[in-house]
Amino acid sequence: MNTRLVIGLIKHVLASTAAAVSLLIAANAHADKVRDLAQVAGVRSNQLIGYGLVVGLDGSGDQTTQAPFTTQSLENMLQQFGVTVPANARPQLKNAAAVTITADLPPFAKPGQVIDVTVASIGNAKSIRGGELLMAPLRGADGNTYAIAQGSVVVGGISAQGKSGSSVQVNISASGRIPNGATVERSVASAFGQSADLMLNLNTPDFVTASRIVDAINRIYGAGTARAQDGGSVVVRGPVDPSQKVAWLGAIQGIDVTPGDAPARVVVNSRTGTVVIGSDVRVSAAAVAHGAIQVTISEQPAVSQPNAFGGGQTAVVQNSSVSVSEDGAHMFKFGPGVSLDSIVRAVNQVGAAPSDLISILQALKQAGALHAELVVI
């Protein structure tokens, strides 16, 4: 065989292989793991809530005259230790505060494990810094106790007040956290091992993403292993041996899948003026004129003083000045198929504020020129 021909074939094969590898790397660079795109149905956390007392405060606790439940809670606790408070006694507490305790019980949590808890004052305590949470049960939505909380409260905020009434505050000092502050006492039953098939619920329902997950699983484990139930759920057939389900699910969650493109969406927060525009947002040909009308009314009272011996009375005369001006009137034009960069550049050039941008986007949507979903929160 001709040496030049062999060398040419080798170069062609190497070039083709390099191109294939480059395409594979480029495809995987935008791929996500299945674990990042979907959650296993039934594998979820559970919220816990409780009520308790934080003691040991430096005079910053609840004022018992305005929060009588704090005193009642303390009396109930003392009765459990054999201490009876006289009926006519009204303890004036300053170092105790009634608090709510919240925590998230992670899936598969077993008795003896510890979880973090959040403590927040429900009375008029100024600060719970340096306090100690007394033993308190944490209950679930079914009323059962799943954890017991106790420990020192860590507060990230600070507040100080002087005798003159001036005060300074950084963050919030009436709430804090207790790392590893609760011990799990009861586990939550899980349906993970009860069914042969498992369902993956997509974090963002999308038909394209669901179809690609099914294709990726079937390509590795064979046709029929996975099927899309709808745009938000994928049903996966599990192994025959239940002991292999954990390793099998872990392997599936590690599969790379390229999700579908995000929908064209514009999210507007009318309270803060925040506007988030997706990269696929497009605008048809449109001309926008936006200006601000300002109405100014000023009152300048004047005193009318009569001449001496004129017999008149001194009176106050109102001088009103009313003016109407329209400032910031700008007009700009969008061409067909304008992208996000052009929209932002055009709005910035006219100096429009976020509130003006919100009005412009709403007007474009009403005119049918904004090809995106407009979400106002």
Coordinates of C-alpha atoms in Angstrom, one line a residue:
M1 CA 0.0 0.0 0.0
N2 CA 1.2 3.5 -0.7
T3 CA 2.9 5.1 2.3
R4 CA 1.4 8.5 1.6
L5 CA -2.1 6.9 1.5
V6 CA -1.5 5.2 4.8
I7 CA -0.3 8.4 6.4
G8 CA -3.3 10.3 5.0
L9 CA -5.7 7.7 6.4
I10 CA -4.1 7.8 9.8
K11 CA -4.3 11.6 9.8
H12 CA -7.9 11.4 8.8
V13 CA -8.8 9.0 11.6
L14 CA -6.9 11.1 14.2
A15 CA -8.7 14.2 13.0
S16 CA -12.1 12.5 13.1
T17 CA -11.3 11.1 16.6
A18 CA -10.2 14.5 17.8
A19 CA -13.4 16.1 16.4
A20 CA -15.5 13.5 18.1
V21 CA -13.8 13.9 21.4
S22 CA -14.2 17.7 21.1
L23 CA -17.9 17.3 20.4
L24 CA -18.2 14.9 23.3
I25 CA -16.4 17.3 25.7
A26 CA -18.5 20.2 24.5
A27 CA -21.7 18.2 25.0
N28 CA -20.7 17.1 28.5
A29 CA -19.6 20.6 29.4
H30 CA -23.3 21.7 29.4
A31 CA -24.6 18.4 30.9
D32 CA -26.0 18.1 34.4
K33 CA -26.3 15.1 36.7
V34 CA -29.6 13.5 37.1
R35 CA -29.4 14.2 40.8
D36 CA -29.3 17.9 40.0
L37 CA -32.3 17.7 37.7
A38 CA -34.7 15.4 39.6
Q39 CA -35.6 14.2 43.1
V40 CA -36.6 10.7 44.1
A41 CA -40.3 10.6 45.0
G42 CA -40.7 9.9 48.7
V43 CA -37.2 10.9 49.7
R44 CA -37.9 14.2 51.4
S45 CA -37.3 16.1 54.6
N46 CA -39.9 16.8 57.2
Q47 CA -40.5 20.0 59.2
L48 CA -40.5 20.0 62.9
I49 CA -41.7 22.6 65.4
G50 CA -41.6 23.1 69.1
Y51 CA -42.1 25.5 72.0
G52 CA -39.6 26.1 74.7
L53 CA -37.8 28.5 77.1
V54 CA -34.5 30.2 76.7
V55 CA -33.0 31.2 80.1
G56 CA -29.8 32.8 81.3
L57 CA -30.3 36.1 79.4
D58 CA -28.7 39.3 80.7
G59 CA -31.9 41.2 81.4
S60 CA -33.1 41.1 77.8
G61 CA -35.8 38.6 78.2
D62 CA -39.6 38.9 78.0
Q63 CA -41.5 41.4 80.1
T64 CA -43.9 39.2 81.9
T65 CA -46.6 41.8 82.3
Q66 CA -46.9 41.9 78.5
A67 CA -46.0 38.2 77.8
P68 CA -47.7 36.2 80.6
F69 CA -47.3 32.9 78.8
T70 CA -43.6 33.0 79.7
T71 CA -44.3 33.0 83.4
Q72 CA -46.9 30.3 82.9
S73 CA -44.4 28.1 81.0
L74 CA -41.8 28.6 83.7
E75 CA -44.3 27.7 86.5
N76 CA -45.3 24.5 84.6
M77 CA -41.7 23.5 84.3
L78 CA -41.0 24.1 88.0
Q79 CA -44.0 22.0 88.9
Q80 CA -42.4 19.0 87.1
F81 CA -39.4 19.4 89.4
G82 CA -41.6 19.6 92.6
V83 CA -41.4 23.4 93.0
T84 CA -44.8 25.0 93.5
V85 CA -45.2 28.8 92.9
P86 CA -47.8 30.4 95.2
A87 CA -51.0 31.4 93.4
N88 CA -50.7 35.0 94.5
A89 CA -47.0 35.3 93.3
R90 CA -46.3 37.1 90.1
P91 CA -42.7 36.5 89.2
Q92 CA -41.1 39.3 87.3
L93 CA -38.7 37.6 84.9
K94 CA -36.1 39.4 82.9
N95 CA -33.7 36.5 82.1
A96 CA -36.2 34.1 80.3
A97 CA -37.8 34.2 76.9
A98 CA -40.5 32.1 75.2
V99 CA -39.3 30.8 71.9
T100 CA -40.4 28.7 69.0
I101 CA -38.0 26.0 67.7
T102 CA -38.0 24.8 64.1
A103 CA -35.9 22.2 62.4
D104 CA -35.8 20.1 59.2
L105 CA -35.6 16.3 59.7
P106 CA -33.6 15.0 56.8
P107 CA -34.7 11.8 55.0
F108 CA -33.4 8.5 56.4
A109 CA -32.5 10.2 59.7
K110 CA -32.1 7.6 62.5
P111 CA -32.5 7.9 66.3
G112 CA -29.4 9.2 67.9
Q113 CA -28.3 11.5 65.0
V114 CA -28.2 15.2 65.6
I115 CA -29.7 18.1 63.6
D116 CA -29.5 21.9 63.7
V117 CA -32.4 23.9 65.1
T118 CA -33.5 27.5 64.8
V119 CA -34.7 29.4 67.8
A120 CA -36.9 32.6 67.5
S121 CA -38.5 34.7 70.2
I122 CA -42.3 35.0 70.2
G123 CA -42.5 37.5 73.1
N124 CA -41.0 40.9 73.5
A125 CA -37.5 39.8 74.4
K126 CA -34.9 42.3 73.1
S127 CA -32.2 39.6 72.6
I128 CA -31.6 35.9 73.3
R129 CA -27.8 36.2 72.9
G130 CA -26.0 34.0 75.4
G131 CA -29.2 32.1 76.4
E132 CA -29.6 28.4 77.0
L133 CA -32.5 26.5 75.5
L134 CA -34.1 24.1 78.0
M135 CA -35.2 20.7 76.8
A136 CA -38.1 20.9 74.4
P137 CA -39.8 18.3 72.2
L138 CA -40.0 18.9 68.4
R139 CA -43.1 17.5 66.8
G140 CA -44.1 16.8 63.2
A141 CA -47.3 17.5 61.4
D142 CA -48.8 14.3 62.8
G143 CA -48.3 15.5 66.4
N144 CA -45.6 12.9 67.2
T145 CA -42.3 13.8 68.8
Y146 CA -39.4 13.2 66.5
A147 CA -36.5 15.1 68.2
I148 CA -35.5 16.7 71.5
A149 CA -33.8 20.1 71.4
Q150 CA -31.5 21.7 74.0
G151 CA -28.3 23.7 74.0
S152 CA -26.7 27.2 73.8
V153 CA -28.1 29.7 71.3
V154 CA -25.7 31.2 68.8
V155 CA -26.9 34.7 67.7
G156 CA -25.4 36.5 64.8
G157 CA -27.0 39.9 65.5
I158 CA -26.3 42.5 68.2
S159 CA -28.2 45.4 69.7
A160 CA -27.4 48.1 72.3
Q161 CA -29.4 50.9 73.8
G162 CA -28.4 53.9 75.9
K163 CA -30.3 55.7 78.7
S164 CA -31.2 58.6 76.4
G165 CA -33.2 56.2 74.2
S166 CA -30.7 56.0 71.3
S167 CA -30.0 52.5 70.1
V168 CA -28.1 50.6 67.5
Q169 CA -28.8 47.2 66.0
V170 CA -26.9 45.0 63.6
N171 CA -28.9 42.1 62.1
I172 CA -31.5 40.4 64.3
S173 CA -30.7 39.4 67.9
A174 CA -34.1 37.9 68.8
S175 CA -33.4 34.7 66.8
G176 CA -30.5 32.3 66.5
R177 CA -29.4 28.8 65.9
I178 CA -28.1 25.8 67.8
P179 CA -25.7 23.7 65.8
N180 CA -26.4 20.0 66.5
G181 CA -29.0 21.2 69.0
A182 CA -31.5 18.4 68.6
T183 CA -31.3 14.6 68.9
V184 CA -33.5 12.5 66.7
E185 CA -35.7 10.2 68.7
R186 CA -37.9 8.7 66.0
S187 CA -37.3 8.0 62.3
V188 CA -39.8 8.6 59.6
A189 CA -41.0 5.7 57.6
S190 CA -39.9 5.8 53.9
A191 CA -41.4 4.2 50.9
F192 CA -38.0 3.9 49.2
G193 CA -37.7 0.2 49.6
Q194 CA -41.4 -0.8 49.3
S195 CA -41.8 -0.5 45.6
A196 CA -39.8 -2.0 42.8
D197 CA -40.3 1.1 40.6
L198 CA -39.0 4.5 41.5
M199 CA -40.2 7.8 40.3
L200 CA -37.9 10.8 39.6
N201 CA -39.7 14.1 39.9
L202 CA -38.0 16.9 37.9
N203 CA -37.2 20.1 39.8
T204 CA -38.3 22.1 36.7
P205 CA -41.0 20.2 34.7
D206 CA -39.9 20.1 31.0
F207 CA -40.9 17.6 28.4
V208 CA -37.5 17.8 26.6
T209 CA -35.6 17.2 29.8
A210 CA -37.8 14.3 30.8
S211 CA -37.3 12.7 27.4
R212 CA -33.6 13.1 27.5
I213 CA -33.4 11.5 31.0
V214 CA -35.4 8.5 29.7
D215 CA -33.1 8.2 26.6
A216 CA -29.9 8.4 28.8
I217 CA -31.1 5.7 31.2
N218 CA -32.4 3.4 28.5
R219 CA -29.2 3.8 26.5
I220 CA -27.1 2.5 29.5
Y221 CA -29.5 0.0 31.1
G222 CA -31.5 -1.1 28.1
A223 CA -34.8 -0.2 26.5
G224 CA -37.8 -0.2 28.8
T225 CA -35.9 0.6 32.0
A226 CA -37.2 4.2 32.2
R227 CA -40.4 5.8 30.8
A228 CA -41.7 9.3 31.1
Q229 CA -45.0 9.5 32.9
D230 CA -45.4 13.2 32.0
G231 CA -43.3 16.3 31.6
G232 CA -42.4 16.3 35.3
S233 CA -42.0 12.6 36.2
V234 CA -39.9 9.7 35.0
V235 CA -40.6 6.2 36.2
V236 CA -37.6 3.9 36.5
R237 CA -37.7 0.1 36.9
G238 CA -35.6 -1.0 39.8
P239 CA -33.5 -4.2 40.1
V240 CA -35.0 -7.5 41.2
D241 CA -32.7 -7.7 44.3
P242 CA -33.8 -5.0 46.8
S243 CA -30.3 -4.9 48.3
Q244 CA -29.0 -3.5 45.0
K245 CA -31.4 -0.6 44.8
V246 CA -29.2 1.9 46.6
A247 CA -26.1 1.3 44.4
W248 CA -28.3 1.2 41.3
L249 CA -30.1 4.5 42.1
G250 CA -26.7 6.1 42.9
A251 CA -25.4 5.1 39.4
I252 CA -28.6 6.5 37.8
Q253 CA -28.2 9.8 39.6
G254 CA -24.7 10.1 38.3
I255 CA -25.7 10.0 34.6
D256 CA -25.0 13.1 32.6
V257 CA -28.0 14.6 30.9
T258 CA -28.3 17.9 28.9
P259 CA -31.4 19.6 30.1
G260 CA -33.8 21.4 27.8
D261 CA -33.5 25.1 27.2
A262 CA -35.1 27.3 29.8
P263 CA -38.3 29.1 28.7
A264 CA -38.1 32.7 27.7
R265 CA -39.2 34.5 30.8
V266 CA -39.0 37.9 32.4
V267 CA -39.4 38.1 36.1
V268 CA -40.3 41.5 37.7
N269 CA -40.3 42.3 41.4
S270 CA -42.5 45.4 41.6
R271 CA -41.6 45.9 45.3
T272 CA -37.8 46.1 44.9
G273 CA -37.6 47.1 41.3
T274 CA -35.6 43.9 40.4
V275 CA -35.9 42.7 36.8
V276 CA -34.5 39.4 35.6
I277 CA -34.5 38.8 31.8
G278 CA -33.8 35.4 30.4
S279 CA -31.2 34.9 27.7
D280 CA -33.8 33.6 25.2
V281 CA -36.1 36.7 25.5
R282 CA -36.7 38.3 22.1
V283 CA -38.6 41.5 21.1
S284 CA -40.3 42.1 17.8
A285 CA -39.9 45.4 15.9
A286 CA -41.3 48.1 18.2
A287 CA -40.8 51.8 19.0
V288 CA -41.0 52.8 22.7
A289 CA -41.5 56.4 24.1
H290 CA -41.3 56.7 27.8
G291 CA -41.2 59.9 29.9
A292 CA -42.0 61.1 33.4
I293 CA -44.7 63.7 34.0
Q294 CA -44.0 65.8 37.1
V295 CA -46.6 68.0 38.8
T296 CA -45.3 70.6 41.3
I297 CA -47.6 72.6 43.6
S298 CA -46.0 75.0 46.0
E299 CA -47.8 77.3 48.5
Q300 CA -46.2 80.5 49.7
P301 CA -48.4 82.3 52.3
A302 CA -48.1 86.1 52.5
V303 CA -49.3 88.5 55.1
S304 CA -51.5 91.4 54.1
Q305 CA -51.1 94.3 56.5
P306 CA -53.5 97.4 56.1
N307 CA -52.3 101.0 56.5
A308 CA -52.2 102.7 59.8
F309 CA -55.7 103.8 60.9
G310 CA -57.2 102.2 57.8
G311 CA -59.6 100.2 59.8
G312 CA -58.7 97.0 58.0
Q313 CA -57.6 93.6 59.4
T314 CA -54.4 91.7 59.0
A315 CA -54.9 88.7 56.8
V316 CA -52.9 85.8 55.4
V317 CA -53.1 85.5 51.6
Q318 CA -52.2 82.2 49.9
N319 CA -50.0 82.4 46.8
S320 CA -50.2 79.1 44.9
S321 CA -47.8 78.1 42.1
V322 CA -48.6 75.1 39.9
S323 CA -46.3 73.8 37.2
V324 CA -46.4 70.7 35.0
S325 CA -43.2 69.3 33.4
E326 CA -42.4 66.2 31.5
D327 CA -38.8 65.2 31.9
G328 CA -36.8 62.2 30.7
A329 CA -38.9 61.7 27.5
H330 CA -37.0 59.3 25.4
M331 CA -37.9 57.2 22.4
F332 CA -35.9 54.2 21.1
K333 CA -36.6 51.5 18.5
F334 CA -36.2 47.8 18.7
G335 CA -35.6 45.9 15.5
P336 CA -37.0 42.5 14.8
G337 CA -35.5 39.6 16.9
V338 CA -33.7 41.8 19.3
S339 CA -31.7 39.9 22.0
L340 CA -31.2 40.5 25.6
D341 CA -28.0 42.5 25.1
S342 CA -29.7 44.9 22.8
I343 CA -32.6 45.4 25.2
V344 CA -30.4 46.2 28.2
R345 CA -28.1 48.4 26.1
A346 CA -31.0 50.5 24.7
V347 CA -32.6 50.9 28.1
N348 CA -29.3 51.9 29.7
Q349 CA -28.6 54.5 27.0
V350 CA -31.8 56.4 27.8
G351 CA -31.1 56.2 31.5
A352 CA -34.3 54.4 32.5
A353 CA -34.6 53.4 36.1
P354 CA -35.8 49.9 37.1
S355 CA -39.3 51.1 37.7
D356 CA -39.3 52.6 34.1
L357 CA -38.0 49.3 32.7
I358 CA -40.9 47.5 34.4
S359 CA -43.4 49.8 32.7
I360 CA -41.6 49.4 29.4
L361 CA -41.7 45.6 29.6
Q362 CA -45.4 45.6 30.6
A363 CA -46.2 47.8 27.7
L364 CA -44.2 45.7 25.2
K365 CA -46.1 42.6 26.5
Q366 CA -49.4 44.2 26.0
A367 CA -48.4 45.3 22.5
G368 CA -47.4 41.7 21.6
A369 CA -43.8 42.7 20.9
L370 CA -42.3 40.8 23.9
H371 CA -42.0 37.1 23.1
A372 CA -41.6 35.9 26.6
E373 CA -43.6 35.1 29.7
L374 CA -43.9 38.1 32.0
V375 CA -44.0 37.1 35.7
V376 CA -44.7 39.8 38.2
I377 CA -43.9 38.8 41.9

